[in-house]
C-alpha atoms as one frame of an Amber mdcrd trajectory, in Angstrom:
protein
 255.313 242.484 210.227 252.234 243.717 210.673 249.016 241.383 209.414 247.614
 241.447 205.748 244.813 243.756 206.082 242.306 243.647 202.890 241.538 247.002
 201.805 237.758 246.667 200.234 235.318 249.029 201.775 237.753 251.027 203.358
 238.126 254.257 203.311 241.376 255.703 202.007 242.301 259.582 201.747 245.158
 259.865 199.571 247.039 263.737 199.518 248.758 263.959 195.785 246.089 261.673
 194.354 245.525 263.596 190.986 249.357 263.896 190.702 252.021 261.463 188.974
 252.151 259.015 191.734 248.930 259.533 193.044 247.013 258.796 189.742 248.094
 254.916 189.687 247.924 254.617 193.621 244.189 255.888 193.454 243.512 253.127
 190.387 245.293 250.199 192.440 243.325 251.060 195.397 240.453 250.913 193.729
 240.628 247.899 192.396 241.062 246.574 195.447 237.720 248.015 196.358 238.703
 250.921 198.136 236.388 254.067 198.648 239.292 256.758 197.791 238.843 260.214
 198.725 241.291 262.212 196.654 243.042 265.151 198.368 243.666 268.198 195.583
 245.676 271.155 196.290 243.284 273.404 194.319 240.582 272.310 197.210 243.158
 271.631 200.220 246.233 273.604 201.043 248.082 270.825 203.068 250.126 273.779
 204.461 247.442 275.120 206.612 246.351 273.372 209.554 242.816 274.679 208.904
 242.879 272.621 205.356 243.738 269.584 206.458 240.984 268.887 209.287 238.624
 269.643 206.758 239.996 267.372 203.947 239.688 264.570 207.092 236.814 265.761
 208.318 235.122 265.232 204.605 237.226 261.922 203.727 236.706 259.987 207.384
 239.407 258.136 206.199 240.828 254.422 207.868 244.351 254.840 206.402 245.628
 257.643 204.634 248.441 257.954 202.019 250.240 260.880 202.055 252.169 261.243
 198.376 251.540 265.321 198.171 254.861 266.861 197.969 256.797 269.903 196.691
 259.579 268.626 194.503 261.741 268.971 191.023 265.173 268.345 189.687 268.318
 269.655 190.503 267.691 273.282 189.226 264.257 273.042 191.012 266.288 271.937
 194.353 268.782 274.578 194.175 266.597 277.341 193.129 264.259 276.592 196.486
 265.917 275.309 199.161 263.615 277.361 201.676 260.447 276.160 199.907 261.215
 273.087 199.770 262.083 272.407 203.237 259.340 274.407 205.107 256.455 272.997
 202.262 256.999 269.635 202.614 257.940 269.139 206.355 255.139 271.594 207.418
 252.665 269.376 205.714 253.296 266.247 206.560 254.008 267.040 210.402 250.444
 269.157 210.443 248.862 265.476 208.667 250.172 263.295 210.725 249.532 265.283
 213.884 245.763 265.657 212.907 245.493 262.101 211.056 246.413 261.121 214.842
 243.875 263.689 216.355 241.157 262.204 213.980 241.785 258.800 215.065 243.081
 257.276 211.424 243.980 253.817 212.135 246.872 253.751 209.319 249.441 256.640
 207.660 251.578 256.004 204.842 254.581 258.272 204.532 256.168 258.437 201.364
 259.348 259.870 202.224 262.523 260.024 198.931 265.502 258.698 198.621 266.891
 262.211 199.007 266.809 261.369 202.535 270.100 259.042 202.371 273.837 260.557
 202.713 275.527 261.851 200.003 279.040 259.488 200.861 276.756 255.633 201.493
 278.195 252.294 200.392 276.224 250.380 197.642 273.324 249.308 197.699 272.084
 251.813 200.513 270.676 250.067 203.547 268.235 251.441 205.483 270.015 251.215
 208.197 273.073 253.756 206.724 269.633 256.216 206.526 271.508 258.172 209.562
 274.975 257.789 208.735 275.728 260.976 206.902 274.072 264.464 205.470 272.350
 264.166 201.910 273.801 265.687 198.894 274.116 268.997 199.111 271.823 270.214
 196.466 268.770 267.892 197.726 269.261 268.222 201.508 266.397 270.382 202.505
 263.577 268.137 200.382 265.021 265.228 201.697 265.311 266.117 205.575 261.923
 267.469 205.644 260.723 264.236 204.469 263.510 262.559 206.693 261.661 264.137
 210.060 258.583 262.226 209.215 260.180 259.272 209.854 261.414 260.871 212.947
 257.670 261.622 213.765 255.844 258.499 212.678 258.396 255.935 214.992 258.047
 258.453 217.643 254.437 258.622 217.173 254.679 254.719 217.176 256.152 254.973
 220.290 253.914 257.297 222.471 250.741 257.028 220.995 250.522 253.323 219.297
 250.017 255.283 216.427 250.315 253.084 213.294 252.277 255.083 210.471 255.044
 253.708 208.085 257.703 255.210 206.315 258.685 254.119 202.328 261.751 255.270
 201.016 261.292 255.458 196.672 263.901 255.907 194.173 263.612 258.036 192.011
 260.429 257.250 189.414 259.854 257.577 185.697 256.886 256.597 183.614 253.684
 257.706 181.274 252.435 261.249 182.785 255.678 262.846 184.630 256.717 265.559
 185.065 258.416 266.706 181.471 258.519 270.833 182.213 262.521 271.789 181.964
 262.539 274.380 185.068 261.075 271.415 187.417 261.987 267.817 186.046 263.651
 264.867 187.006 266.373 263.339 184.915 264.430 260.971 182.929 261.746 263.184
 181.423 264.180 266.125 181.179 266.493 264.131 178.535 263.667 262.858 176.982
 261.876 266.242 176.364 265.635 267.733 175.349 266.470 264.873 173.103 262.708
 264.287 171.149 262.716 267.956 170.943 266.053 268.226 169.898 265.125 265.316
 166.949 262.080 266.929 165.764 264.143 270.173 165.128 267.046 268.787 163.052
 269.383 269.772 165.485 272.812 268.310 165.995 273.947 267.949 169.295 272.278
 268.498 172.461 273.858 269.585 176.290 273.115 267.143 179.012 274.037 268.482
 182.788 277.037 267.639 184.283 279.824 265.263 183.370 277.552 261.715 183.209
 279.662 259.938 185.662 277.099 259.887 188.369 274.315 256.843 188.820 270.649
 256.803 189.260 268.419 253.809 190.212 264.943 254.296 188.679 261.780 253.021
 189.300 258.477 252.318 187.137 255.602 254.299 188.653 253.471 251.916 188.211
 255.698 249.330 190.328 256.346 252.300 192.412 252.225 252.345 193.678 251.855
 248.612 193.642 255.125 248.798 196.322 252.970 251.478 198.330 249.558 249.621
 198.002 251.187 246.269 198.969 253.156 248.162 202.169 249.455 250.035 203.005
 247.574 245.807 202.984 250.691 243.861 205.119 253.489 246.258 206.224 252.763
 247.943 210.104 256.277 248.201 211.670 258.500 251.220 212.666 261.212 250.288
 210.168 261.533 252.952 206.978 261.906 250.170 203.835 263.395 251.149 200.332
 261.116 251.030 197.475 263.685 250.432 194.107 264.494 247.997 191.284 267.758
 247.375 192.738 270.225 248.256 189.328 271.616 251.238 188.872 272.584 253.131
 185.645 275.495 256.096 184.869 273.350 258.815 183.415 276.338 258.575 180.348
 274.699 255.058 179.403 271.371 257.033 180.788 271.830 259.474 178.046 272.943
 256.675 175.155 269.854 254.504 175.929 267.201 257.329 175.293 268.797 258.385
 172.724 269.092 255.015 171.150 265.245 254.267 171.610 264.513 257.890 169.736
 266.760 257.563 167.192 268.723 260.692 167.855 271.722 260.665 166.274 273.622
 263.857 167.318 276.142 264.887 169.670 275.724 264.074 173.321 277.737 267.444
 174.357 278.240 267.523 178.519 278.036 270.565 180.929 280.738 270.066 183.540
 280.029 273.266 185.089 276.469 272.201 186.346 276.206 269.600 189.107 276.111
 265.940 189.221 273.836 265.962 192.475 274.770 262.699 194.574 277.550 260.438
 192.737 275.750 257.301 193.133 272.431 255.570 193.656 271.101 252.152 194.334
 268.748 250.617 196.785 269.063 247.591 198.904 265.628 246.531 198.495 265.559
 243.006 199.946 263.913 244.777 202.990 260.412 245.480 200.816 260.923 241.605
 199.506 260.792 240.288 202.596 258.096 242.287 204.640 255.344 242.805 202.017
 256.628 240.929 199.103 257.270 243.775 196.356 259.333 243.320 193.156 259.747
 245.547 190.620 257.969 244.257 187.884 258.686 246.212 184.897 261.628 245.955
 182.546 263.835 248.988 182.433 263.825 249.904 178.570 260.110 248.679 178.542
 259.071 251.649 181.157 261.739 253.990 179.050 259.845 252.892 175.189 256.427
 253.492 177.186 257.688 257.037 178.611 258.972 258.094 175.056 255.311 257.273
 173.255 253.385 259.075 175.619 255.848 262.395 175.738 255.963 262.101 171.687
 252.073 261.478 171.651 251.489 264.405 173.773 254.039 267.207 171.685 252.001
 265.722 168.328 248.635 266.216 170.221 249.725 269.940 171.204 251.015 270.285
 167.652 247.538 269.500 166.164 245.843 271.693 168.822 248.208 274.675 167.641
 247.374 274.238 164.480 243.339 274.087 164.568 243.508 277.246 167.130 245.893
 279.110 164.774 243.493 277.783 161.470 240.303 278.854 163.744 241.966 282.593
 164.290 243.184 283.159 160.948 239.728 282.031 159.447 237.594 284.214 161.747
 240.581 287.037 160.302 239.302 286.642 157.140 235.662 286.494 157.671 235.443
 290.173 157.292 237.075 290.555 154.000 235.151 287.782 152.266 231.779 288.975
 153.668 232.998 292.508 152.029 233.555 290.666 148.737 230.618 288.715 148.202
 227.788 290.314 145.699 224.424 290.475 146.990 221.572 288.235 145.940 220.049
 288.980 143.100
């Protein structure tokens, strides 16, 4: 649906481009031959209309790709439900509304899996999108994303207006997210469990009771999905981006473990939330309309993930430690320039 349209020479403004997502969706497009103008939030505030005409009025842009979003973990969810909600649908309605006004021929809406019902039979379909209210704890992220789908088909409808809707799981990889207060589940038990490792300690406390399932997907798969939907997918249909497995965060919690050689208690928090009690995508849909597969092997992404997060504590380590030499050296400077004996 929709014709194979080559992307080399075109113009492409992509909103979240420096971030996790937007890093590898900026490098794909570019090899592709793309001319990618990437939207920052230290330069743009998405949140005011005034920002965004001028972020299109400097980009010119054919398609964009809109990937900026305000969005964390559990604690992050329940801590800002407000915030959430009113960031992330007031952005995306004020871009698509002046991506229209600027005559973009192509938007990309990358909406969340948050979006689907809390209570949906395995794998979810896209069309069981409506059947239900999200999980509790994600329902204002995920219904401000969910009205952009509401705008882009009826956008579609009065105006011709040519703007899809992707639905990702949720995504893991090299460069996430790994701060405690705001991460997803995958960089948070890495980061508790390499910590926990280099400290000697015994046991660590993983959220909830480990019964509930997550479906996760490479972020590098996850832009080659969005890249391949921006070149040959154009209908009014959202479409799941996934791997199509699932996992219980127990085995979740085993398997990182495992690959970092942690060998301490796995001690479980009933009293903190599970969030939605199960996850997988139906993702035959993105097969069949653009061709996209997930390409990379679960553990493989997980090994990859590990390296970088332990590459980057032994990097800060060293850092520490030549700021902390530097200080106590220019500490002593005094006291040896008070002991040495003039020149004779």
């Amino acid at each position: 649906m929709g014709g194979m349209r080559a992307l080399s020479n075109v113009r492409v403004m992509v909103t979240g481009g420096a971030g996790f997502l937007g890093r590898h969706v900026v490098r794909k497009l570019e090899a592709r031959g793309a001319e990618v103008f990437v939207v920052r939030s230290a330069e743009f505030d998405l949140r005011e209309k005034d920002a965004i005409v001028r972020a299109l009025d400097a980009a010119r842009p054919e398609i964009v790709i809109h990937l900026a979003a305000v969005v964390g973990g559990i604690g992050a969810n329940r801590a800002n439900p407000g915030r959430f909600f009113y960031e992330n649908a007031i952005m995306g309605i004020q871009l698509m509304e002046q991506a229209r006004l600027h005559g973009v021929g192509k938007f990309v809406g990358v909406a969340t899996v948050c979006a689907y019902p809390k209570f949906v039979p395995l794998p979810f379909r896209e069309e069981d999108l409506w059947s239900g209210y999200p999980e509790e704890t994600n329902a204002p992220y995920g219904l401000a994303k969910k009205m952009l789908l509401v705008q882009a088909q009826a956008y579609r409808e009065q105006y011709a207006f040519d703007a899809i809707t992707l639905l990702p799981v949720n995504l893991y990889g090299p460069g996430d997210n790994f701060d405690p207060q705001s991460s997803h589940v995958i960089p948070a038990l890495i980061r508790k469990i390499v910590d926990a490792k280099l400290r000697g300690d015994a046991h660590i406390i993983a959220w909830g009771t480990g019964e509930a399932s997550r479906e996760f997907l490479y972020v590098e798969d996850a832009a080659e999905g969005i890249v391949l939907a921006t070149e040959r997918y154009g209908g009014a249909d959202p479409v799941n981006l996934g791997a199509g497995r699932e996992i219980a965060v127990r085995d979740l919690v085993q398997v990182i473990a495992r690959l970092c050689e942690f060998d301490g208690e796995i001690r479980w928090d009933a009293s903190q939330p599970d969030g939605q009690p199960r996850r997988m995508l139906d993702t035959s849909r993105a097969r069949e309309r653009f061709g996209f597969e997930a390409a990379t092997e679960f553990e493989t992404g997980l090994r990859r993930t590990i390296d970088w997060y332990i590459d980057a504590v032994l990097a800060t380590q060293q850092a520490t430690r030549r700021v902390m030499r530097a200080v106590q050296e220019e500490a002593e400077a005094p006291a040896k320039k008070r002991g040495m004996r003039p020149a004779a």
